[in-house]
Structures are given as C-alpha cells and as structure tokens.
Short mmCIF file of C-alpha atoms and ligand atoms in Angstrom, two decimals:
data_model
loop_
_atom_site.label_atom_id
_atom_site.label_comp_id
_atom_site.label_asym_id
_atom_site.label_seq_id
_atom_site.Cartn_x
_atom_site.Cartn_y
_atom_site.Cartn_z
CA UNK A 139 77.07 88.11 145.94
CA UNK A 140 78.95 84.60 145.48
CA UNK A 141 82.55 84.84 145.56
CA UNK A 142 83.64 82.38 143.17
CA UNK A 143 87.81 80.68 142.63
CA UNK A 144 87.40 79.96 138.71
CA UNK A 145 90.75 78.78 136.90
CA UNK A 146 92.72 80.68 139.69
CA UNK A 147 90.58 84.21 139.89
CA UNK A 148 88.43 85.36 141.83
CA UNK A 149 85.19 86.96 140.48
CA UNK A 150 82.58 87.87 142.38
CA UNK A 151 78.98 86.99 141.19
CA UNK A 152 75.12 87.77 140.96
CA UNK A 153 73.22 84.07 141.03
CA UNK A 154 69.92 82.32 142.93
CA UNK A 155 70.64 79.65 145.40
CA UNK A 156 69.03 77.43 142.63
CA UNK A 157 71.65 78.27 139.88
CA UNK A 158 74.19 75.50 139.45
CA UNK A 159 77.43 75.39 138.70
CA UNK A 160 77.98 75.20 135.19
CA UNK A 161 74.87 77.57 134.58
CA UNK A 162 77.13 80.70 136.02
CA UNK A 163 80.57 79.60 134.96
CA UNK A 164 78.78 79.86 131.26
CA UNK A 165 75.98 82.73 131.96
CA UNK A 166 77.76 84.89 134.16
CA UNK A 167 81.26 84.29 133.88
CA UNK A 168 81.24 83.21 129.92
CA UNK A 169 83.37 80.30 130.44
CA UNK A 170 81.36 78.37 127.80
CA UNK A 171 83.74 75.30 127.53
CA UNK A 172 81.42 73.98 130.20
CA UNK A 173 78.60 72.16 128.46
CA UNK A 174 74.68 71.97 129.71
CA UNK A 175 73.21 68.78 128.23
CA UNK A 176 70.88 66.65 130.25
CA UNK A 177 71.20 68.44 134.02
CA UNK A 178 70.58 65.90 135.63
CA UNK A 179 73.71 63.92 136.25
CA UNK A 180 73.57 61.46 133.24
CA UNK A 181 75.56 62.81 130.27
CA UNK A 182 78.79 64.58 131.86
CA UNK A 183 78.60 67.10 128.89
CA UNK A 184 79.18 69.95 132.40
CA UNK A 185 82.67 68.50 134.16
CA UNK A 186 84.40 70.40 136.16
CA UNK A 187 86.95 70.16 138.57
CA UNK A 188 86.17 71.04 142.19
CA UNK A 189 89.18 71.11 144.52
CA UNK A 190 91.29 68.97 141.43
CA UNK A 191 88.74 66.25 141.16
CA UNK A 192 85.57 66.28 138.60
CA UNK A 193 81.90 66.51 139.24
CA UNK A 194 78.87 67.38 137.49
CA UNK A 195 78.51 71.21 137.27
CA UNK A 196 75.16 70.74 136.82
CA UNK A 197 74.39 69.35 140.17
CA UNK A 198 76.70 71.60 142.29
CA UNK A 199 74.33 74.84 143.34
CA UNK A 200 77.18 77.83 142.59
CA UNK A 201 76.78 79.38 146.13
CA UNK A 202 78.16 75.82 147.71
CA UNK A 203 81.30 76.29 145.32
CA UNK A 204 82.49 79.49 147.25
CA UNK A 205 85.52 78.75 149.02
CA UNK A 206 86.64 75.85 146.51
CA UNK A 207 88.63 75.81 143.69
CA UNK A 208 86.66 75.51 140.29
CA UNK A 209 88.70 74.67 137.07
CA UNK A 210 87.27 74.44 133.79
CA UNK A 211 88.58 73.28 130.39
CA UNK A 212 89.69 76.94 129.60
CA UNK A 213 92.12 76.70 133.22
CA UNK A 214 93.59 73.64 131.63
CA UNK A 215 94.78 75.25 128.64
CA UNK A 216 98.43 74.16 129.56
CA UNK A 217 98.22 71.03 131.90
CA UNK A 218 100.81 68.75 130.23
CA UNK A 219 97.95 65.48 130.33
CA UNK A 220 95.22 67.73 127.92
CA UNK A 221 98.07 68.76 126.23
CA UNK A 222 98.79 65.32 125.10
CA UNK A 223 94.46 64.82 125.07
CA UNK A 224 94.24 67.33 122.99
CA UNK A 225 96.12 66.27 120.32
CA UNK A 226 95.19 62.73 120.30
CA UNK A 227 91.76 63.67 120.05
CA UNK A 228 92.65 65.36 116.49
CA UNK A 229 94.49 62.68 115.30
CA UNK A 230 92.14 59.66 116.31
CA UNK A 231 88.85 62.13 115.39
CA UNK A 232 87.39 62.02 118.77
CA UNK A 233 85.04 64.75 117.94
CA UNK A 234 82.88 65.95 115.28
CA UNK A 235 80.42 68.33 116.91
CA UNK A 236 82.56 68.73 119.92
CA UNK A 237 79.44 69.23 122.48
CA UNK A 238 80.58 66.23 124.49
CA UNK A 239 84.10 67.23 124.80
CA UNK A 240 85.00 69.62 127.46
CA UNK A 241 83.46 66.88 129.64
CA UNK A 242 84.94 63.98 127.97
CA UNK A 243 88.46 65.85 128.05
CA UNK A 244 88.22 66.54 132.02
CA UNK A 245 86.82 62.74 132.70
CA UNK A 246 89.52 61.55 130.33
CA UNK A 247 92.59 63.44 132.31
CA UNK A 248 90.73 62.37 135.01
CA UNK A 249 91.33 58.52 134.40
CA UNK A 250 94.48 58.53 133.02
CA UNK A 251 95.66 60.75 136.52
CA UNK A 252 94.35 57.90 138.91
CA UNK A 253 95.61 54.98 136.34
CA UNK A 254 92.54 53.58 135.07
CA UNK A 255 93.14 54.02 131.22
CA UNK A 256 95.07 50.67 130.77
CA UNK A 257 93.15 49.11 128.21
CA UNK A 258 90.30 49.99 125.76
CA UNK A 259 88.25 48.04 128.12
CA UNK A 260 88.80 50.09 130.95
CA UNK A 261 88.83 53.47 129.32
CA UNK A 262 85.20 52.12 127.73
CA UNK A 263 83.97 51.69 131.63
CA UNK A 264 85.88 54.58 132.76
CA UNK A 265 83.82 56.63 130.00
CA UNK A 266 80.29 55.14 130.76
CA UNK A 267 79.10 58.15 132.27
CA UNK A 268 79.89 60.65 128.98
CA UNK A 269 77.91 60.33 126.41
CA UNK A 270 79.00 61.53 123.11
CA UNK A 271 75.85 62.22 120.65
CA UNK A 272 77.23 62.05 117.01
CA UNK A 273 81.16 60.73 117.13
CA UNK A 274 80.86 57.55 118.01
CA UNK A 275 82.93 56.42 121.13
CA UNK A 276 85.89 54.04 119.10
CA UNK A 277 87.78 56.89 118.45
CA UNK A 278 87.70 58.72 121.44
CA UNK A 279 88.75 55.55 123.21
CA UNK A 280 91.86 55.30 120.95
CA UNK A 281 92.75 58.77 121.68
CA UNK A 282 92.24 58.17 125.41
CA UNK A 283 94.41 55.24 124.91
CA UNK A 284 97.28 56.76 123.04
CA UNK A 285 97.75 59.94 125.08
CA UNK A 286 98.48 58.51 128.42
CA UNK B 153 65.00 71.75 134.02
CA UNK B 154 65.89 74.71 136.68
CA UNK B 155 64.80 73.99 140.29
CA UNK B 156 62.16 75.87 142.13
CA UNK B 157 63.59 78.73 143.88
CA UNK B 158 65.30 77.53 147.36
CA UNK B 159 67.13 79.46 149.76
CA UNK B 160 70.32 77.77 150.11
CA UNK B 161 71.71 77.22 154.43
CA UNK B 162 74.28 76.09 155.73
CA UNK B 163 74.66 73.91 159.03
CA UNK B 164 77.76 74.59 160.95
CA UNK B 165 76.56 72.64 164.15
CA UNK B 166 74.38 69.81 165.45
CA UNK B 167 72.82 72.00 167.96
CA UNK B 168 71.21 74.60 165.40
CA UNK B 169 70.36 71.84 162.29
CA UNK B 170 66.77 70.51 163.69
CA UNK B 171 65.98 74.37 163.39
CA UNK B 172 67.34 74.74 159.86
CA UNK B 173 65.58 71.65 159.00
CA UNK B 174 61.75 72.78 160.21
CA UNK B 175 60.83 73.78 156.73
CA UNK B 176 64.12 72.45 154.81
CA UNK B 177 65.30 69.31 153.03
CA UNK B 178 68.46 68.34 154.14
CA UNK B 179 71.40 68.53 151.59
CA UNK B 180 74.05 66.04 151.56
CA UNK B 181 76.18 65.42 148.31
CA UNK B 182 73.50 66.12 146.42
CA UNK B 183 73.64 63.95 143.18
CA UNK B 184 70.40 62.54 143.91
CA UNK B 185 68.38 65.54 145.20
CA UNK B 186 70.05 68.36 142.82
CA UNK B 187 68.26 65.98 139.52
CA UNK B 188 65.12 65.19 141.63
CA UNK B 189 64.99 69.32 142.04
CA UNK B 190 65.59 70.01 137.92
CA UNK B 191 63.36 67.41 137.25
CA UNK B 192 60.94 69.48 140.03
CA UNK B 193 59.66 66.26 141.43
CA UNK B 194 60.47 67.80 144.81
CA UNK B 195 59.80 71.50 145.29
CA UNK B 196 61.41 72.41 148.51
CA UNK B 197 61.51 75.78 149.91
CA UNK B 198 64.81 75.50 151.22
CA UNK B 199 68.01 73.01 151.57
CA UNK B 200 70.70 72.76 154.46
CA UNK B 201 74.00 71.76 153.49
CA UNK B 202 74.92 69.34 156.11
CA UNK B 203 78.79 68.77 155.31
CA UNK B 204 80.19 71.29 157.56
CA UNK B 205 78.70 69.86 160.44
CA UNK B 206 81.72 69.11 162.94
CA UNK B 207 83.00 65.16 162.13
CA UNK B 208 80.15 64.79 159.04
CA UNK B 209 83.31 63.16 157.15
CA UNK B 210 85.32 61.32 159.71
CA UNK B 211 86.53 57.83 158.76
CA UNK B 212 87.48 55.82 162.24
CA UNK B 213 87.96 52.35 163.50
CA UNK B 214 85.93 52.26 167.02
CA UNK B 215 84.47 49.44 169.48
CA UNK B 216 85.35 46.97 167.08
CA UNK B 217 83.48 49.11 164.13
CA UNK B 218 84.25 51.18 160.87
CA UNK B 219 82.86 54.22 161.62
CA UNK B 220 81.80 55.83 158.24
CA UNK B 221 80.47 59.58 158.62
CA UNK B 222 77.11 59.76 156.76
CA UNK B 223 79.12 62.39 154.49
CA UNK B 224 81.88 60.39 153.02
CA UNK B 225 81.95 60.08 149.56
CA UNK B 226 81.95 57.22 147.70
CA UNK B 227 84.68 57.92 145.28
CA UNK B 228 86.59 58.20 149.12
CA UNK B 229 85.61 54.59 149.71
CA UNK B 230 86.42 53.57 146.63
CA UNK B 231 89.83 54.41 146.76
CA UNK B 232 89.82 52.39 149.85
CA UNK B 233 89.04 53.32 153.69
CA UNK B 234 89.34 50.85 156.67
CA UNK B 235 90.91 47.41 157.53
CA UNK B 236 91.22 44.84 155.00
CA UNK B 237 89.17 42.74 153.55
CA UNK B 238 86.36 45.11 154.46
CA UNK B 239 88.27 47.82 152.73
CA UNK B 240 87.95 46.04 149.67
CA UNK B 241 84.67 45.04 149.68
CA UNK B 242 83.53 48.56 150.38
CA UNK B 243 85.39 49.64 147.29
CA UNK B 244 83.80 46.95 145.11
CA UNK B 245 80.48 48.62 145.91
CA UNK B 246 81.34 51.95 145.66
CA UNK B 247 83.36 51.31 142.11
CA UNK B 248 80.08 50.18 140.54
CA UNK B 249 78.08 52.91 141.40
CA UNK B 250 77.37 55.76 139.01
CA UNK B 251 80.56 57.45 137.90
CA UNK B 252 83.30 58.92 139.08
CA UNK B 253 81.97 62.66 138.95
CA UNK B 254 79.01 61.53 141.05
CA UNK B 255 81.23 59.51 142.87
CA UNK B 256 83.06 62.33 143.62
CA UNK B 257 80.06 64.01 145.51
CA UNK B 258 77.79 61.70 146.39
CA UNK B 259 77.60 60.61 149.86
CA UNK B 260 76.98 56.84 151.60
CA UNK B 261 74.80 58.96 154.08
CA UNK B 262 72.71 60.49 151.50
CA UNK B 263 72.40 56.69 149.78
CA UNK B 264 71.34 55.59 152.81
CA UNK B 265 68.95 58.64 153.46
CA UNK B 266 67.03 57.92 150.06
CA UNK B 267 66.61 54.30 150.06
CA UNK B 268 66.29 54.49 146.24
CA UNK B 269 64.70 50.51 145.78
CA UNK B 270 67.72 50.28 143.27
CA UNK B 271 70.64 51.76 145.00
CA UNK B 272 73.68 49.74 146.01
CA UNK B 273 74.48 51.29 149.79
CA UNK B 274 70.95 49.88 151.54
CA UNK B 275 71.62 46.25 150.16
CA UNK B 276 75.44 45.77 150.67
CA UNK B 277 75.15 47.16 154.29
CA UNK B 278 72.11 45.67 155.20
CA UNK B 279 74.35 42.49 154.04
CA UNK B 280 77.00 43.58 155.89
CA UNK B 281 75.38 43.97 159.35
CA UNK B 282 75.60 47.76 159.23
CA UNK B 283 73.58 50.34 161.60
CA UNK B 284 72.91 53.65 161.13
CA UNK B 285 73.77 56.81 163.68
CA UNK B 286 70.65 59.30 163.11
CA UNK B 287 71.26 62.00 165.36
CA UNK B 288 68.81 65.00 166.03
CA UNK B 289 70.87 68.26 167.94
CA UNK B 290 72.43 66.32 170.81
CA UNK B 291 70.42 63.21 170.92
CA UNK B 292 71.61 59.94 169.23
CA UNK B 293 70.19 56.61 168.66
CA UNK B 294 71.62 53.65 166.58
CA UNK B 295 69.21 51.20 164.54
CA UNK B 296 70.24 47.92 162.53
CA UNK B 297 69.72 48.27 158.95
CA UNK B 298 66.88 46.07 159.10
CA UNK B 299 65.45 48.64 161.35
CA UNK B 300 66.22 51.54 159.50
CA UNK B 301 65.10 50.95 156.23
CA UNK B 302 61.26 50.89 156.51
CA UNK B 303 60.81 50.39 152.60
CA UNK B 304 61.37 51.87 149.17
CA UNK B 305 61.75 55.55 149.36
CA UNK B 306 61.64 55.43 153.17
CA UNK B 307 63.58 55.29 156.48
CA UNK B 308 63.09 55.35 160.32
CA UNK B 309 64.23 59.19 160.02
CA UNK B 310 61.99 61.53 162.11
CA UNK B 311 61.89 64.95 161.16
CA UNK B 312 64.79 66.97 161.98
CA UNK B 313 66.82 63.96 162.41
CA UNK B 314 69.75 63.17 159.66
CA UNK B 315 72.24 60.60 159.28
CA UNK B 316 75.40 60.81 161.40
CA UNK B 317 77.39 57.94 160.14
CA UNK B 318 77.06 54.39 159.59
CA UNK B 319 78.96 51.34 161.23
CA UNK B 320 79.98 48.21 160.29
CA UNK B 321 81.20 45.39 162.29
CA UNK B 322 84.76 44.60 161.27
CA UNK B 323 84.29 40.90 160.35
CA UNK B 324 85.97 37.53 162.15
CA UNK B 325 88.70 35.98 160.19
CA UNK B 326 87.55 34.02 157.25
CA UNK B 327 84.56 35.92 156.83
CA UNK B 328 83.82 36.28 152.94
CA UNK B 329 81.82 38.87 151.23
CA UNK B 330 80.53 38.51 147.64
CA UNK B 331 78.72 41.40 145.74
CA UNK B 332 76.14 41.08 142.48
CA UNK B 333 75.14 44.23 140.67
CA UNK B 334 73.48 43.58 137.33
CA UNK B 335 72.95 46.86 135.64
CA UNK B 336 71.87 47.56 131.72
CA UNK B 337 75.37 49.94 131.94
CA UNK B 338 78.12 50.27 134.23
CA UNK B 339 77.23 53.02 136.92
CA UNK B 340 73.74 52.35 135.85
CA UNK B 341 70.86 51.54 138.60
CA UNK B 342 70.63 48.17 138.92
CA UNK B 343 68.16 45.88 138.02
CA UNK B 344 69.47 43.17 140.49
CA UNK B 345 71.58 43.34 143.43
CA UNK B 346 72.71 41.13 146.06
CA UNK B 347 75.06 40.94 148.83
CA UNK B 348 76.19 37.70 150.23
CA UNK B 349 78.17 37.79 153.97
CA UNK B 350 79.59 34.70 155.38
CA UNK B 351 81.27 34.21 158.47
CA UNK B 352 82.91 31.37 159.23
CA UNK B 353 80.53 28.59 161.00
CA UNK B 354 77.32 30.68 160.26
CA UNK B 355 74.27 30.32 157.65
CA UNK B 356 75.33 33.34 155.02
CA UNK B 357 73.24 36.68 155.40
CA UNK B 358 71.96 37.39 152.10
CA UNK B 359 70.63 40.91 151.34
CA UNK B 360 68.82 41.62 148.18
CA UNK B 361 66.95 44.75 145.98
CA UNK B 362 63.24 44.68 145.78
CA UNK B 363 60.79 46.90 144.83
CA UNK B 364 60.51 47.58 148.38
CA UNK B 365 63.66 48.35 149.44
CA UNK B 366 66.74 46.12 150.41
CA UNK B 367 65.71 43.36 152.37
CA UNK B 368 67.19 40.33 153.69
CA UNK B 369 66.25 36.71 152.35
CA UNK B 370 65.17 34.15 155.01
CA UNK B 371 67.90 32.56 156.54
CA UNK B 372 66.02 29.12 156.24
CA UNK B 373 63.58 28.62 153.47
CA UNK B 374 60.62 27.21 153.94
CA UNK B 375 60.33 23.77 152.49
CA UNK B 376 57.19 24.40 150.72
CA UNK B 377 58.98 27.50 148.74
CA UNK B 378 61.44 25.80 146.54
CA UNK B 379 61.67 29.20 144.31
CA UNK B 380 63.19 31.05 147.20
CA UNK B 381 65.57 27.97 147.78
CA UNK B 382 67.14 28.43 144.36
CA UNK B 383 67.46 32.20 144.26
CA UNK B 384 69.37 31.92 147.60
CA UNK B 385 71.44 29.39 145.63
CA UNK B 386 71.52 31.80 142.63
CA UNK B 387 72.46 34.84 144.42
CA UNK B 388 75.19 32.67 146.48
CA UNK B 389 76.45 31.67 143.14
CA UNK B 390 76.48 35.04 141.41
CA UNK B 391 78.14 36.96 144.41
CA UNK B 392 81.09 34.68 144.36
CA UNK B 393 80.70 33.94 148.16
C1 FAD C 150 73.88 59.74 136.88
C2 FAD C 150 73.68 59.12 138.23
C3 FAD C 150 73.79 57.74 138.38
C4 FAD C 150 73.63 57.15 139.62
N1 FAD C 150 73.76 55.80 139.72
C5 FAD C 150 73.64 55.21 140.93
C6 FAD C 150 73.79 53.79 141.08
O1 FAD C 150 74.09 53.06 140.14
N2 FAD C 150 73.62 53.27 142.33
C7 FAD C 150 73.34 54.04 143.42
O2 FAD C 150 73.22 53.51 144.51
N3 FAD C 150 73.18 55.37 143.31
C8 FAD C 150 73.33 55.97 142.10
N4 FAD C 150 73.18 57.34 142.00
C9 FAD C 150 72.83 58.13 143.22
C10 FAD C 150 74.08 58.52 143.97
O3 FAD C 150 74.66 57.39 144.58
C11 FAD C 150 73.81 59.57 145.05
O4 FAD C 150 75.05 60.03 145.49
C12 FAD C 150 73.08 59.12 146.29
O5 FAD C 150 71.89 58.49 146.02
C13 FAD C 150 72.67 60.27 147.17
O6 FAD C 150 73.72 60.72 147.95
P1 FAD C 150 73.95 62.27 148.10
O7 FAD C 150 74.96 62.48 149.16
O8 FAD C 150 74.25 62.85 146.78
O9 FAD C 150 72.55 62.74 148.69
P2 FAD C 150 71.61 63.98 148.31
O10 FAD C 150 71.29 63.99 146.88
O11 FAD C 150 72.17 65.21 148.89
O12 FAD C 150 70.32 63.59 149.16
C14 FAD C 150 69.53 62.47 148.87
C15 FAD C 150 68.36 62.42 149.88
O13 FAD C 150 68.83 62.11 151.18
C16 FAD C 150 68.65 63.20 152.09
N5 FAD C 150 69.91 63.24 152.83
C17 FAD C 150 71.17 63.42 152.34
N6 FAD C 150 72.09 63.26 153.31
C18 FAD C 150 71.40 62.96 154.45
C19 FAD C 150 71.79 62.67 155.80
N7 FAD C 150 73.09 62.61 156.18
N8 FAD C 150 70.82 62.42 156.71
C20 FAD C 150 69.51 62.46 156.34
N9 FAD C 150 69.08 62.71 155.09
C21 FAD C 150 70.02 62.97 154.16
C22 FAD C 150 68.30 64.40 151.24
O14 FAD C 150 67.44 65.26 151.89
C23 FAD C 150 67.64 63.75 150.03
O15 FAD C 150 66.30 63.49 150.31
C24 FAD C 150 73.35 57.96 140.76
C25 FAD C 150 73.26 59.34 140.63
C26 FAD C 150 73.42 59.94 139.39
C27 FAD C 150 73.32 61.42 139.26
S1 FES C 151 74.41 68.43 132.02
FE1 FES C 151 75.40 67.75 133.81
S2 FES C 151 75.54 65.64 133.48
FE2 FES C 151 74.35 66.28 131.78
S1 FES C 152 81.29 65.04 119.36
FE1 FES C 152 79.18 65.51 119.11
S2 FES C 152 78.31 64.71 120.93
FE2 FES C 152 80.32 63.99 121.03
#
C-alpha cells in the first residue's frame, strides 16, 4: 500500500513501483483533472504540485510521493490566483478542447506566484514547456496576462 | 509508454547504497531517467532513490568552494544559491534549462551523472573549474571535470559509486563569466553551448558541447588551425565575456 496526501486527504493506495504520479491520481484516485499526454516530460499536460511547487506527474513514480503533499487542479478549486485564471481563461478563450489546461492552469499560477508573468514575452517563455494542441497560445497568454 | 516493472528502494545512508546499487540504477531527480524508462530504452530491474541520503542537498561555502550537493535542484539554483557573481551565473544556467516543472526535480548531480552531449551542467562547470565528489559507502575521491567526464553518455563513475556534490572555486575579483545556449526553444536541448571563464590576467577557459561530451577548447590554437581560432573568437563573442 502507498499512503498518498492528495488535495489535503489521505488515501491509501494499490500501485507498482513503476506507476507514476499522475497515472494513480487519475486511475486510482479519479482525480482526472490531471492530464496524460506525452509521459515523458515534454508537454506538461500532467502538473501537479508537490510540496506547493509543480512537476511533471508523469515522471514522479507514486510510491516516492508518500510523505509529500500532492495538489491537483481539483485542490485548487478556491485558491484566489485560479480563481482569477479561471475566469480570464473564459473571457480571453484560452481553451477549446481543454486537454492542455489543468497543466497550463497550475504552470500559469505557478509564474504569476514567483513574478515572472510581466509581459507577454515572459509569460510566452514561462509557457514553453505546455503545449496546447488546438487553441492556439495568443489567447492563453492574454489571459495569463490579465489575471495577475 | 509504462516502464518495465522496477522495484522501487530507498537509500537512507552511504554505508548501505553500494549494496542497493549491485543490481540497481541509481535514482536522482529523475526527469531524465523516469522518460528514458517510458520510452524503455533502459530496462532496469530496480532504482534507489538517493535523496535521503544524509547531506545529498546541502548548499555550503567551504575551503574557498561552493559546495553543491549532487541533489540540488536546479530550479534551487536558479533562484539563486552562493556568493555573488557566481550566484548569478549559476542561475543563468539553470534558468535556461528545461522548465520549471523539471526544474523543480531535476538535479545538477543527476546532469552531471548523465553527461547527455547536449546538457548545460557538464559544459558550464567544466568552464567553471568545477570537480566532482563521487563517493562509494565511506570512501571519497574528487576529480576535475576534465577528469570526470570521459565522453558523451559517460563518466569516471565506477559501479556503486554516485555523485556526492560538486565544487566550484569561488572566483578572484574581476573574474567574468559569459554563457551561450542556442536552443530551437527555450528549455529545449541545445544545439550549441559554450561557457566562457575569465579571470583577471589569465587566457579565458572556454568549455564547449560536442558530440562527445563537454570539452574544453585549446587554450592556444595552433597556428595552422585558423577555424578553431575563430570559433574561440565566436564563442568569446556570443558568451558576452
Ligand atoms: C522536457 C525536458 C527537457 C529537458 N531539457 C534539458 C535541457 O535543456 N538541458 C539540460 O541540461 N537538461 C535538460 N533536461 C534534463 C534535466 O536537466 C534532468 O534533470 C537531468 O538531466 C537529470 O537530472 P536528474 O536529477 O533528474 O537525474 P535522473 O533522471 O534521476 O538520473 C539521470 C542519470 O544519472 C544517474 N544519477 C542520478 N543522480 C546521480 C548521482 N548523484 N550519482 C550518480 N548517478 C546519478 C541515474 O542513474 C541516471 O542514469 C530536460 C528534461 C526534460 C524532461
Ligand atoms: S504527460 Fe507529463 S509532460 Fe507530457
Ligand atoms: S485547448 Fe486543446 S490542447 Fe490546448
């Protein structure tokens, strides 16, 4: 069994060693927020935060999350900054399929937290590592932009 | 995309990990290994996950070094660790590698470890007259850079033996440190790197990527190579040093 701290309970789980992160948040705990896309690092579809900062949940095994804290995009539900994501990205139509957006939404909090979403520029580097399939990214940037 | 199966360990001192490591890989922040194991071009049996080991993460100033434990992250050094200008220089690296959720995991240890041809650690450390600490159960040993990385995809690491931490010489005053990473993306690999380090009164150390690893460019070109000459000038140029 894996003991597991997800979005402030604890629920203990069945998983291999191999399993990653966001594989049992969505499998076994049905937290599907938590996107799989590429699984290998590249697309950040799978954010989540560990211990208040983001990483891929695809390249976290679960079993070396025990003992952290692991919040998803369903624990942020009222977090004042996705509050204020949330509705910008409906207003500026920062989504259309909405695949890339749990893990847009937690890198996006993420950069306006440490004070790196100044300009479009640096929300546009800030971004590089979500990719976002079907939306296109000028939109997403404006929303970044507008809810900090 | 699933790994193998792997039993999953966990290293809680030095003493036990060359044990844990006879049929293991070890495990640092894994954003390298974790995609190398979906993409199953490594099938290991088992991983040890080295970042409980006691002082794996310590940041200190010692003998005139920045010691860096080989499990600090880089997103850590990013945000700035040790005596300026160093501190700043270290954070202009780190910044430009992957992103922040890798950042936020990956390890200058496990960098170092790889010796990916394209990664940024092996170049700007072997610029900035870095060793390494490799430590196996109670035994230590320190090796320059230029010892320790052998060539692409390998190191002087012996089996059982992992990374401890690196050090770097905090520089004279009026040293200057310039840093070139020209990627298709930011936070992509590079497809050239260089790292320029000039103290004051001496020829600048110039370390660049190659297809065989980081390597550093002849401090005096040879006459006859007037190609080499102008890429020294180039990378001098394009590091701002
Ligand atoms: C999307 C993406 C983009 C990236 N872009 C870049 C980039 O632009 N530039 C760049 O440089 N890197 C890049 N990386 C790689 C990243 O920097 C990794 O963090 C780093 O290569 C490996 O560090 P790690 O701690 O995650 O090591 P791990 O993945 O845990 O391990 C890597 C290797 O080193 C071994 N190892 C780990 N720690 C030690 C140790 N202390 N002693 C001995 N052996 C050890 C492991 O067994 C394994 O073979 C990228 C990664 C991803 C996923
Ligand atoms: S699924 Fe994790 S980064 Fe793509
Ligand atoms: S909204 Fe469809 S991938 Fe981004």
């Amino acid at each position: 069994m894996t003991r597991l701290c997800v979005n402030g309970e604890t629920h203990d789980v069945r998983c291999e060693d191999r399993d990653s992160l966001a594989l049992v948040l969505r499998d076994a705990l049905g937290l599907t927020a938590t996107r799989i896309g590429c699984q290998h690092g590249s697309c950040g579809a799978c954010n989540v935060l560990l211990e208040d900062v983001p990483v891929r949940g695809c390249l976290v095994p679960a079993a070396l999350a025990e003992g952290q804290a692991v919040t998803t995009l369903e624990g942020l539900r009222d977090d004042a900054v996705m509050i204020r994501l949330r509705a910008a990205f409906t207003a500026h139509h920062a989504l259309q399929c909405g695949y890339c957006t749990a893990g847009m939404l937690i890198a996006a909090r993420d950069l306006i937290l440490r004070g790196r979403a100044g300009s479009a520029a640096e929300v546009r580097a800030g971004l590089a590592g979500q990719l976002c399939r079907c939306t296109g990214y000028d939109g997403i940037v404006a929303a970044v932009l507008a809810a900090q | 995309m699933i790994p193998a199966p792997f039993t999953l360990r966990r290293a809680a001192t030095w003493q036990a990990l060359p044990e844990l490591l006879e049929d293991a890989l070890p495990l640092g922040g894994g954003q390298s290994l974790m995609p190398l194991l979906a993409l199953r071009l490594a099938e290991p049996t088992a991983l040890v996950a080295l970042r409980a080991l006691p002082g794996f993460s310590d940041i200190a100033e010692r003998d005139g070094a920045l010691w860096i434990g080989a499990g600090v992250t880089h997103a850590r050094i990013e945000d700035g660790i040790g005596p300026a200008p160093l501190r700043d220089w270290l954070s202009q690296v780190a910044a430009g590698i992957a992103y922040r959720p890798v950042r936020n995991l990956g390890t200058i240890g496990g960098s170092l470890a790889l010796h990916d041809p394209a990664a940024d650690w092996p170049v700007a450390l072997l610029a900035l007259g870095a060793s390494a600490v490799l430590r196996q159960g109670d035994t230590r040993r320190v090796l320059p850079m230029a010892q320790f990385l052998t060539g692409a995809f390998a190191t002087a690491l012996q089996p059982g033996e992992v990374i401890e931490a690196v050090t770097i010489p905090i520089p004279a005053p009026g040293t200057r440190f310039g840093w070139c990473k020209l990627a298709p993306a930011p936070g992509a690999f590079a497809d050239a790197l260089a790292g320029v380090f000039r103290a004051p009164g001496a020829a600048p150390r110039i370390a660049v990527a190659s297809p065989a690893g980081a390597r550093l460019m002849p401090e005096a070109p040879p006459p006859d190579d007037p190609h080499l000459a102008r890429l020294r000038a180039v990378a001098i140029r394009r590091a701002g040093a």
